[in-house]
Amino acid sequence: MRGTPTVADPVPLLIMGAGPAGLAAAQEAVAAGVGALLLDEQPTGGGQIYRSLGEASGERQKTLGADYAAGAPLLGVLSDQGLDHQPGATVWEVTPEGSVYYTREGQARAVSAEQLILCSGALERPMPFPGWTLPGVMTCGAAQILLKGAGVFPARGAVLAGSGPLLLLLAKQLIGAGARLVAVVDTTPADNYRAALMHLPKALRTPGYLLKGLSMIRTLSASGVPWYRGASGLEAIGDDAVAALRFKVRGRQHEVVCGNLFLHQGVVPNVQLSRSLGLEHRWDQLQRCWRPSLDDWGASDLERVAVAGDGAGIMGARAAEAHGRLAALGALKRLGVLSENERDRRAAGPRGVYRREILPRPFLDRLYQPHPDYLHPADDTIVCRCEEVTAGQIRKYVELGCLGPNQAKAFGRSGMGPCQGRVCGLSVSEIIAQARGVPLEEVGYYRIRPPIKPVTLGELATLEQPEDA
Amino acid sequence: MARPSYDVIVVGAGLHGLSCALNLAREGLKVVALDKDHPGRHASGVNAGGVRRLGRHEAELPLSVAALEIWHRIEQEVGDSCGFVACDQIKVAENLSEAEALQARVQRLRQLGYDHEQWIDEDELKRRVPAVAGHCVGALLCAGDGSANPFRTVMAFRRAALSAGVEIRENCPVQALRAAGSGWRVDTPDGPVDGGAVVNCAGAWGNNIARALGEPVPVTAAALMLMITERLAPFLSPVLGAAGRTLSFKQFDNGTLLIGGGHRGTAQPECNRSRVRFAGLRISAQTVGALFPQLADVRVVRSWAGLEGMMPDHIPVIGPSGRAEGVYHAFGFCGHGFQLAPITGRIMADLLVRGQSSLPIEAFRIQRFAGIADTAAVDTPEQRISA
Amino acid sequence: MTFDGRTIEARGGDSVAAALIAAGVTETRTTPVSGAARGPYCMMGVCFECLMEIDGVQNVQGCMVQVREGMSVRSMAGARTVSDAGNTHGG
């Protein structure tokens, strides 16, 4: 059994994140006979999409759908002797030289690797509107986590609000699980349907996605659950917890009572690690998010670092898996384990899968582009939840000369709370860009500094194997 | 020969540069301040904001005492409170030997005519800082010291300088410096700038000008690191240091703790960058743990490092050039320049306008490095300045 | 486990936050800034809304900790508190 890895003794390949991309990368490493270390924050593997899959009963898998169950083969690599899987490991620093600092079971330590693959996945896009911070308001991703975990679901009426494939999928899953789904409030602007049509032909080349979408629509329509479309002007009402959701459809005011409200406006790449490394990022106007600049093998401008899966750009689980394989194969070639020809031979299959699985993306991205209400919320809407900074306050900073999100930190505390800008980053950049009247690329994003996840003074004090101990 | 367009060119618009520019402009001089980045980009914007006379090198004492008087009326000086809070500074002794050393220092300062540092015993220390670890035996107290907000201070000095008529050019590096007529000419990407005098406040890059004049100094760039925690309920009022450890520790109004103390990250002055090193932050965390063990579960939310100019004898270079008429230096404040900034400007105004400083600055003269080899680390072809 | 003294039934493998939500709890803290009521939001360790005191340790993300028999959970009221010297931290 392998000893604890150290800085002095680098591992050839270190993978961060055990979602589809990370698991697939690990499989490629094991197949090539290369010792890889897989660090993952969660107690069990699967990332978010395949969360708790390893423990899920047949019935639960059926409720959650075939796509969920399809992840099972990937989990097998976690028990392979050739892989060092360390769950419950929170990475908080990665250096360009390949050192990785993490905390596991209360102990902080450092390791180093010759090649690193970041597979941090995605986060929910923020959806700020009045009342979104009330207890009982959560994300659709959170609802799925509740379903995938113990499968217990709150007994009070649930309302789903927002836009995106996850909204429909969750509705179908909740209906199948017998949960009390009170309403689905869809904020997808009518214009988006027209605008997305131009991407439809490409999407039809991988018909599976669209057929699944149609199936979700059928289930929802047949369920009798009210489905409001083209909703805007959302407001969550309640004193100490959410009690109802108000919204407008075609000028008419509605109000639905709910015990839990689940929000969704799509997902965006989790760029905390890639940004802290100083990798170049570009703004993707269609996906309306930042993505690291990578080559065909997921390799970045830092020779040791590759990024794979949703963290490279939203691509979906199947494409993430293929992308993870490509990133690992690229790394294995850079390690000298595979020749260029061997790498290309092994990559042919995944390359084909990746290309096919991303075909529907432009259609989905355009269809589910976020409603302007959530990019540029009203003045009194909180955008930085941790520090309770409102959109209006950010606009005031701009009036006082603030040019971007980093300068905003000098005017107020947005981005300085424990979530380190994960929830508010995009909102703050969008608001400043609109207030200044400049493109978002010019405004930029928070400078991300370590620790990438908060680390305690006690952990730091007992850090094992720091770089130059 | 054409008359110089400016009376003074200040190189570097960090806090010391802005202070010099402000004071010179208030004397009626026409001043331009040139900065290769923007004010607060390096040392000025990323330090711990300590406003202290406590623990100063003896040579700095008269300057520091005079500076604190300005800090206590900083709003009159620059039109903003700068976030200055006179919350006192304390330096803790953890054992008898440290206590004796601190008490000896108090005696020494008294002999020199200073009484701002006082010894407080264990009971008094624990009354003021109930959270401090039991083994601490006493401390030096400097009542009237405190801390301020570095970025806010830089912005306030910048606004005041602009109001006084200073022209500030950002993203404007000095590429060459040469004598021209009765004054000096600097080359910048926007063209040449002519001035009667030059003040070198280029911080970690101060040797670029010094060397060009034939008086190199061994200033190096250090990336001093800081950490900040999540919000905590208020428990610490004064700024805290320790006699036997590198530490600067304070709690803001919003409850977060700022932990600094001079451990170094990786400095890359040639590309304006610095990175933290967790080996050093580990030591900071251990230091906090020794003095406040109950903080072990407190989480660090962010860390950063700036770029500060360090001198081998731990005091800055302040004073006229030893080689060139009309050039003056004020750089290399070694991680403790923030509090001195208001007085640096006064000294510079005295030197340029009245020909001498009213405060003693002999110890800071650049000539103390004559004969020392040019070992400065800030060294790329692009940054070399020809004279 | 208990939450602010109230006994809660939870299933093994659940996170503390999931167990609380399943038991009908929505509010798990008040913010240090304004004292506003908050509860778990993302359930995946990103948002830091579910900060709780677990077995004496303050500001722990409830969604990242699995329930244990006899666990004592308390809501966070505002910022973390710091004890005076001589009190050891909660472990």
Short mmCIF file of C-alpha atoms in Angstrom, two decimals, chain B residues 14-17 19-20 43-44 47 52 56 60 63 199-206 219-220 222 224 307-319 329-345 347-348 361 364 368:
data_model
loop_
_atom_site.label_atom_id
_atom_site.label_comp_id
_atom_site.label_asym_id
_atom_site.label_seq_id
_atom_site.Cartn_x
_atom_site.Cartn_y
_atom_site.Cartn_z
CA GLY B 14 2.81 55.22 -4.04
CA LEU B 15 2.09 56.67 -0.65
CA HIS B 16 5.53 58.23 -0.13
CA GLY B 17 5.59 59.64 -3.63
CA SER B 19 3.10 62.56 0.19
CA CYS B 20 6.15 64.22 -1.35
CA ALA B 43 3.62 48.26 -1.02
CA SER B 44 1.22 51.13 -0.38
CA ASN B 47 0.45 46.46 3.82
CA ARG B 52 3.01 52.90 15.04
CA ARG B 56 10.94 51.85 15.80
CA GLU B 60 13.33 56.69 12.88
CA LEU B 63 10.28 61.04 12.20
CA VAL B 199 12.45 62.86 -6.21
CA ASN B 200 12.99 59.09 -6.30
CA CYS B 201 10.12 57.34 -4.50
CA ALA B 202 10.27 54.22 -6.59
CA GLY B 203 10.07 51.79 -3.68
CA ALA B 204 11.40 48.34 -4.49
CA TRP B 205 12.59 49.76 -7.82
CA GLY B 206 14.45 52.65 -6.17
CA VAL B 219 17.49 47.50 -2.10
CA THR B 220 15.68 44.22 -2.71
CA ALA B 222 10.35 41.47 -0.62
CA LEU B 224 5.68 40.41 2.67
CA LEU B 307 6.24 44.10 -3.18
CA GLU B 308 8.17 46.23 -0.72
CA GLY B 309 11.63 47.69 -0.86
CA MET B 310 13.97 46.27 1.77
CA MET B 311 17.31 47.65 2.88
CA PRO B 312 19.98 45.52 4.57
CA ASP B 313 20.10 47.79 7.63
CA HIS B 314 16.31 47.98 7.91
CA ILE B 315 16.01 51.72 7.51
CA PRO B 316 15.12 53.63 4.34
CA VAL B 317 17.12 55.88 2.08
CA ILE B 318 16.02 59.48 2.59
CA GLY B 319 17.92 62.55 1.52
CA HIS B 329 15.64 59.92 -2.59
CA ALA B 330 12.92 58.46 -0.33
CA PHE B 331 12.54 54.72 -0.76
CA GLY B 332 13.21 51.34 0.80
CA PHE B 333 10.93 51.55 3.84
CA CYS B 334 11.35 47.87 4.66
CA GLY B 335 7.79 46.98 5.44
CA HIS B 336 7.33 49.76 7.99
CA GLY B 337 6.92 52.84 5.86
CA PHE B 338 3.17 53.34 6.04
CA GLN B 339 3.14 55.36 9.25
CA LEU B 340 6.05 57.52 8.11
CA ALA B 341 4.49 58.59 4.83
CA PRO B 342 2.97 61.90 6.03
CA ILE B 343 6.36 63.08 7.33
CA THR B 344 8.36 61.99 4.28
CA GLY B 345 6.58 64.67 2.32
CA ILE B 347 11.07 66.32 4.88
CA MET B 348 11.20 66.47 1.11
CA ILE B 361 17.99 62.34 8.54
CA PHE B 364 19.25 57.61 6.12
CA ARG B 368 26.16 54.90 3.67
#
